[in-house]
Tab-separated table of C-alpha atoms in Angstrom:
chain	number	residue	atom	x	y	z
A	7	UNK	CA	97.729	3.721	23.542
A	8	UNK	CA	100.777	2.712	21.969
A	9	UNK	CA	102.439	-0.424	22.346
A	10	UNK	CA	106.252	-0.480	22.795
A	11	UNK	CA	108.035	-3.589	21.665
A	12	UNK	CA	111.285	-4.631	23.239
A	13	UNK	CA	113.808	-6.429	21.054
A	14	UNK	CA	116.453	-8.181	23.145
A	15	UNK	CA	119.525	-9.535	21.316
A	16	UNK	CA	121.001	-12.661	22.591
A	17	UNK	CA	124.573	-13.682	21.366
A	18	UNK	CA	124.527	-17.578	20.736
A	19	UNK	CA	126.786	-19.654	22.689
A	20	UNK	CA	129.495	-21.714	20.339
A	21	UNK	CA	129.915	-25.243	21.614
A	22	UNK	CA	133.276	-24.660	22.855
A	23	UNK	CA	131.936	-22.294	25.541
A	24	UNK	CA	129.170	-24.433	26.217
A	25	UNK	CA	131.858	-27.320	27.043
A	26	UNK	CA	133.980	-25.320	28.973
A	27	UNK	CA	131.057	-24.120	31.175
A	28	UNK	CA	130.061	-27.750	31.754
A	29	UNK	CA	133.806	-28.774	32.262
A	30	UNK	CA	134.097	-26.403	35.281
A	31	UNK	CA	131.384	-28.009	36.934
A	32	UNK	CA	132.582	-31.684	36.040
A	33	UNK	CA	135.336	-33.004	38.286
A	34	UNK	CA	138.269	-35.126	36.794
A	35	UNK	CA	137.861	-38.426	38.299
A	36	UNK	CA	141.096	-40.725	38.410
A	37	UNK	CA	141.224	-44.219	39.329
A	38	UNK	CA	143.906	-45.435	41.459
A	39	UNK	CA	145.111	-49.167	41.214
A	40	UNK	CA	145.277	-50.804	44.956
A	41	UNK	CA	147.785	-52.911	46.266
A	42	UNK	CA	146.622	-56.183	48.099
A	43	UNK	CA	148.155	-56.542	51.448
A	44	UNK	CA	147.283	-59.387	54.063
A	45	UNK	CA	147.157	-58.268	57.698
A	46	UNK	CA	146.240	-60.869	60.594
A	47	UNK	CA	145.072	-63.172	57.791
A	48	UNK	CA	142.616	-60.913	56.233
A	49	UNK	CA	143.144	-59.499	52.682
A	50	UNK	CA	142.916	-55.633	52.303
A	51	UNK	CA	142.811	-53.343	48.834
A	52	UNK	CA	144.839	-50.356	50.159
A	53	UNK	CA	146.565	-46.934	48.748
A	54	UNK	CA	148.625	-44.573	50.758
A	55	UNK	CA	146.994	-41.563	51.489
A	56	UNK	CA	149.736	-39.503	50.327
A	57	UNK	CA	148.914	-40.449	46.886
A	58	UNK	CA	145.212	-39.304	46.968
A	59	UNK	CA	146.122	-36.058	48.598
A	60	UNK	CA	148.450	-35.147	45.787
A	61	UNK	CA	145.797	-35.987	43.331
A	62	UNK	CA	143.366	-33.900	44.907
A	63	UNK	CA	145.289	-30.878	46.334
A	64	UNK	CA	147.889	-30.430	43.785
A	65	UNK	CA	146.533	-32.428	40.496
A	66	UNK	CA	143.068	-30.920	41.253
A	67	UNK	CA	141.110	-34.143	40.653
A	68	UNK	CA	139.066	-36.583	42.399
A	69	UNK	CA	140.945	-40.123	43.109
A	70	UNK	CA	138.803	-43.240	43.118
A	71	UNK	CA	140.253	-46.436	44.190
A	72	UNK	CA	140.235	-49.585	41.653
A	73	UNK	CA	140.084	-52.642	43.604
A	74	UNK	CA	141.969	-56.061	42.452
A	75	UNK	CA	140.071	-58.917	41.075
A	76	UNK	CA	138.245	-56.959	38.290
A	77	UNK	CA	137.722	-58.594	34.916
A	78	UNK	CA	139.095	-56.869	31.642
A	79	UNK	CA	135.493	-55.699	30.503
A	80	UNK	CA	135.029	-54.365	34.139
A	81	UNK	CA	138.234	-52.543	34.397
A	82	UNK	CA	136.966	-51.140	30.698
A	83	UNK	CA	133.933	-50.008	31.882
A	84	UNK	CA	135.558	-48.090	35.051
A	85	UNK	CA	138.202	-46.474	32.446
A	86	UNK	CA	135.576	-45.503	30.171
A	87	UNK	CA	134.039	-43.082	32.908
A	88	UNK	CA	137.439	-42.150	34.530
A	89	UNK	CA	139.314	-39.286	33.028
A	90	UNK	CA	143.203	-40.633	34.336
A	91	UNK	CA	145.012	-43.552	35.635
A	92	UNK	CA	147.412	-43.333	38.509
A	93	UNK	CA	149.772	-46.393	39.131
A	94	UNK	CA	151.515	-45.919	42.565
A	95	UNK	CA	154.574	-47.254	43.761
A	96	UNK	CA	154.345	-50.221	46.304
A	97	UNK	CA	156.823	-52.145	48.453
A	98	UNK	CA	156.036	-55.298	46.312
A	99	UNK	CA	157.872	-56.062	43.052
A	100	UNK	CA	156.391	-56.888	39.510
A	101	UNK	CA	156.692	-60.573	39.144
A	102	UNK	CA	159.424	-61.850	37.179
A	103	UNK	CA	156.978	-64.203	35.472
A	104	UNK	CA	155.722	-61.159	33.761
A	105	UNK	CA	159.002	-60.218	31.825
A	106	UNK	CA	161.054	-63.622	31.608
A	107	UNK	CA	163.171	-62.934	34.966
A	108	UNK	CA	164.765	-65.230	37.503
A	109	UNK	CA	162.135	-66.655	40.206
A	110	UNK	CA	161.492	-64.467	43.025
A	111	UNK	CA	160.331	-65.134	46.807
A	112	UNK	CA	156.107	-64.984	46.732
A	113	UNK	CA	156.446	-62.574	49.599
A	114	UNK	CA	157.821	-59.787	47.513
A	115	UNK	CA	155.050	-59.937	44.962
A	116	UNK	CA	151.545	-58.805	44.546
A	117	UNK	CA	150.248	-60.874	41.460
A	118	UNK	CA	146.692	-59.304	41.823
A	119	UNK	CA	147.971	-55.955	41.309
A	120	UNK	CA	150.394	-57.176	38.474
A	121	UNK	CA	147.259	-58.390	36.705
A	122	UNK	CA	145.042	-55.254	37.519
A	123	UNK	CA	147.732	-52.759	36.563
A	124	UNK	CA	148.966	-54.326	33.362
A	125	UNK	CA	145.453	-54.795	31.964
A	126	UNK	CA	144.438	-51.211	33.097
A	127	UNK	CA	147.669	-49.813	31.309
A	128	UNK	CA	146.630	-51.573	27.997
A	129	UNK	CA	142.803	-50.371	28.177
A	130	UNK	CA	144.090	-46.633	29.204
A	131	UNK	CA	146.311	-46.268	26.233
A	132	UNK	CA	143.942	-47.808	23.851
A	133	UNK	CA	141.154	-45.488	25.028
A	134	UNK	CA	143.475	-42.211	25.159
A	135	UNK	CA	142.992	-41.883	28.999
A	136	UNK	CA	145.835	-40.090	30.730
A	137	UNK	CA	148.115	-42.170	32.615
A	138	UNK	CA	150.831	-41.633	35.291
A	139	UNK	CA	153.025	-44.368	36.877
A	140	UNK	CA	155.031	-43.643	40.061
A	141	UNK	CA	157.722	-46.367	40.795
A	142	UNK	CA	156.267	-49.634	40.655
A	143	UNK	CA	153.974	-47.929	38.141
A	144	UNK	CA	157.054	-46.926	35.906
A	145	UNK	CA	158.234	-50.587	36.182
A	146	UNK	CA	154.516	-51.865	35.123
A	147	UNK	CA	154.310	-49.504	32.285
A	148	UNK	CA	157.592	-50.934	30.945
A	149	UNK	CA	156.704	-54.550	31.278
A	150	UNK	CA	153.040	-53.874	29.862
A	151	UNK	CA	154.827	-52.367	26.646
A	152	UNK	CA	157.259	-55.204	26.630
A	153	UNK	CA	160.131	-54.472	28.635
A	154	UNK	CA	162.330	-56.049	31.128
A	155	UNK	CA	163.270	-55.104	34.825
A	156	UNK	CA	166.453	-55.351	36.722
A	157	UNK	CA	166.055	-56.771	40.326
A	158	UNK	CA	168.542	-54.527	41.909
A	159	UNK	CA	169.267	-51.071	39.829
A	160	UNK	CA	172.029	-50.318	42.646
A	161	UNK	CA	174.271	-53.282	41.350
A	162	UNK	CA	176.622	-52.515	38.337
A	163	UNK	CA	179.748	-50.690	37.911
A	164	UNK	CA	179.398	-47.042	38.811
A	165	UNK	CA	175.742	-47.276	39.965
A	166	UNK	CA	174.743	-45.175	43.004
A	167	UNK	CA	172.539	-46.529	45.792
A	168	UNK	CA	168.960	-46.469	44.763
A	169	UNK	CA	167.024	-47.994	48.018
A	170	UNK	CA	166.137	-45.678	51.060
A	171	UNK	CA	167.899	-45.846	54.542
A	172	UNK	CA	165.308	-47.277	56.361
A	173	UNK	CA	167.047	-45.989	59.931
A	174	UNK	CA	166.239	-42.452	58.800
A	175	UNK	CA	162.888	-40.688	59.611
A	176	UNK	CA	160.345	-41.080	56.933
A	177	UNK	CA	160.542	-37.682	55.460
A	178	UNK	CA	164.343	-37.986	55.168
A	179	UNK	CA	163.974	-41.331	53.352
A	180	UNK	CA	162.041	-39.415	50.714
A	181	UNK	CA	164.468	-36.525	50.445
A	182	UNK	CA	165.929	-35.859	47.256
A	183	UNK	CA	169.239	-38.102	47.048
A	184	UNK	CA	170.628	-38.015	43.556
A	185	UNK	CA	170.452	-35.798	40.496
A	186	UNK	CA	168.602	-36.756	37.338
A	187	UNK	CA	169.114	-35.180	33.640
A	188	UNK	CA	166.475	-34.434	31.186
A	189	UNK	CA	166.468	-36.269	27.871
A	190	UNK	CA	164.188	-35.925	24.757
A	191	UNK	CA	160.954	-34.067	24.756
A	192	UNK	CA	158.350	-36.218	26.951
A	193	UNK	CA	156.123	-35.319	29.615
A	194	UNK	CA	158.488	-35.466	32.348
A	195	UNK	CA	161.285	-33.816	30.461
A	196	UNK	CA	159.057	-30.899	29.739
A	197	UNK	CA	158.377	-30.622	33.325
A	198	UNK	CA	161.987	-30.399	34.441
A	199	UNK	CA	162.533	-27.993	31.783
A	200	UNK	CA	159.624	-25.583	32.913
A	201	UNK	CA	161.581	-25.095	35.899
A	202	UNK	CA	164.426	-23.323	33.653
A	203	UNK	CA	166.658	-26.334	34.655
A	204	UNK	CA	167.789	-29.529	32.859
A	205	UNK	CA	168.927	-31.284	35.758
A	206	UNK	CA	167.269	-31.837	39.453
A	207	UNK	CA	167.515	-33.968	42.241
A	208	UNK	CA	165.075	-36.611	43.293
A	209	UNK	CA	164.710	-39.544	45.503
A	210	UNK	CA	164.571	-43.503	44.576
A	211	UNK	CA	163.172	-46.103	47.156
A	212	UNK	CA	162.738	-49.277	45.131
A	213	UNK	CA	165.373	-51.984	44.083
A	214	UNK	CA	163.387	-52.776	40.738
A	215	UNK	CA	164.129	-50.591	37.707
A	216	UNK	CA	164.155	-50.573	33.851
A	217	UNK	CA	166.392	-53.275	32.244
A	218	UNK	CA	165.575	-53.215	28.715
A	219	UNK	CA	163.371	-50.204	27.592
A	220	UNK	CA	160.132	-51.061	25.798
A	221	UNK	CA	160.070	-49.948	22.307
A	222	UNK	CA	156.935	-47.803	22.928
A	223	UNK	CA	158.635	-45.982	25.432
A	224	UNK	CA	161.213	-42.764	25.403
A	225	UNK	CA	163.423	-41.816	27.909
A	226	UNK	CA	162.529	-38.617	29.785
A	227	UNK	CA	165.295	-38.609	32.348
A	228	UNK	CA	168.416	-40.546	33.439
A	229	UNK	CA	170.167	-40.695	36.694
A	230	UNK	CA	173.848	-39.475	36.600
A	231	UNK	CA	174.890	-43.291	36.836
A	232	UNK	CA	172.734	-44.151	33.755
A	233	UNK	CA	169.579	-45.589	35.563
A	234	UNK	CA	166.339	-44.675	33.621
A	235	UNK	CA	164.461	-42.423	35.914
A	236	UNK	CA	161.405	-41.109	33.704
A	237	UNK	CA	159.746	-42.547	30.408
A	238	UNK	CA	156.875	-41.500	28.239
A	239	UNK	CA	154.778	-43.457	26.052
A	240	UNK	CA	155.851	-42.670	22.211
A	241	UNK	CA	152.503	-42.787	20.699
A	242	UNK	CA	150.257	-41.730	23.221
A	243	UNK	CA	148.067	-38.923	22.203
A	244	UNK	CA	147.707	-37.362	25.866
A	245	UNK	CA	150.027	-37.542	28.859
A	246	UNK	CA	151.137	-41.067	29.342
A	247	UNK	CA	154.378	-41.022	31.509
A	248	UNK	CA	156.158	-42.528	34.707
A	249	UNK	CA	158.876	-41.770	36.946
A	250	UNK	CA	161.202	-43.987	39.074
A	251	UNK	CA	161.137	-41.667	42.177
A	252	UNK	CA	158.217	-40.531	44.509
A	253	UNK	CA	156.896	-37.068	43.709
A	254	UNK	CA	153.684	-37.442	45.710
A	255	UNK	CA	155.555	-37.532	49.064
A	256	UNK	CA	156.758	-33.608	48.773
A	257	UNK	CA	153.896	-32.780	46.218
A	258	UNK	CA	153.408	-29.364	48.158
A	259	UNK	CA	156.985	-28.477	48.708
A	260	UNK	CA	158.851	-29.578	45.774
A	261	UNK	CA	158.633	-27.519	42.688
A	262	UNK	CA	159.119	-30.734	40.166
A	263	UNK	CA	156.699	-32.776	42.046
A	264	UNK	CA	154.125	-29.950	42.101
A	265	UNK	CA	154.834	-29.400	38.319
A	266	UNK	CA	154.112	-33.240	37.221
A	267	UNK	CA	151.192	-33.544	39.252
A	268	UNK	CA	149.657	-30.310	37.916
A	269	UNK	CA	150.405	-31.406	34.400
A	270	UNK	CA	148.743	-34.730	34.846
A	271	UNK	CA	145.912	-32.978	36.349
A	272	UNK	CA	145.502	-30.588	33.209
A	273	UNK	CA	145.569	-33.609	30.875
A	274	UNK	CA	142.865	-35.219	32.821
A	275	UNK	CA	140.678	-31.945	32.934
A	276	UNK	CA	141.220	-31.791	29.087
A	277	UNK	CA	139.914	-35.442	29.049
A	278	UNK	CA	136.839	-34.239	30.584
A	279	UNK	CA	136.185	-31.821	27.691
A	280	UNK	CA	137.282	-34.001	24.870
A	281	UNK	CA	134.609	-36.791	26.294
A	282	UNK	CA	131.815	-33.917	26.403
A	283	UNK	CA	132.656	-33.105	22.438
A	284	UNK	CA	132.077	-36.834	21.612
A	285	UNK	CA	128.727	-37.696	19.935
C-alpha cells in the first residue's frame, strides 16, 4: 500500500491584513460630552438624541455619553478607550471667566460642561483622538486653545442674524439661512470642496462665536459677513475640527452634513486600526 502525502500551501497573513480584519469587527467608540440641566430641582446629564443618531447612522460609530464631574485622570482613562470625541451644541454659553469676557447671568452658563469639555479637548489632542465640535463645541475648542469669544456675533456693522427664529417650526429653525465660503485646506474646507463647490448655505443658532481666533486653529470657512464658521486644529495628526452651525439636524438629507459626519467617522475607524498596531 502506498502513502500519499498532501502538502497544503497556506499563504501567511500580513499584519495590515490582520488589523483590517480585526477592525471590521471592532466598532469605533465616540465619547459625547453631556450638558447639565436642572428640572424640578433635579440635575440631569443630557444629550439631544439627534447628535447620537448622526454619530450612529451617518458617522457609523457607537456613541457613549461622558457625564459631568469626572476628574482629569478619569477623563483620560475614558479617552484612552475611545476612538473619538464629540462636543455638541447647547443652549448654554461658555463662561466668560474662561476667556476674560464680561460677566454673564448664571442661568445662561453650564460650568460643569465647561470644565469637562475643555479638559477633554486637551486630553484628546494630546492622545491623537479624533475630535469634532458643533456650535458650543467650536467655542469650547477656541477657548481651550487660548482664543476668545464674542457674546453676540450678530452685532457689528454688516453682520447678519446668527440666531434662530423661535416662532418657526424646529425644522425651519435649523434650515440653511446664510452662505459660507471655504478657506484653507482644513478638514471642513475639504468636506465643502468634495461637493465640487467653495460655497454652501448653513444654519446658525447661537449668539456666541469666535472673537479672537486661537493661535492653534486655522479658519476652514467664514460667513459672507466675516463670522468664522469652521476651524481645524493646525498641528493635529487626525480629524480635529469644529463648526458654528448644526450639521446633526439634517445629517441624512444635507450633503455637507453627511460629508462631515462621514469624514469624522472615517477618522475614528482609522484610530481603531492605529490602536491595534500599537505594541
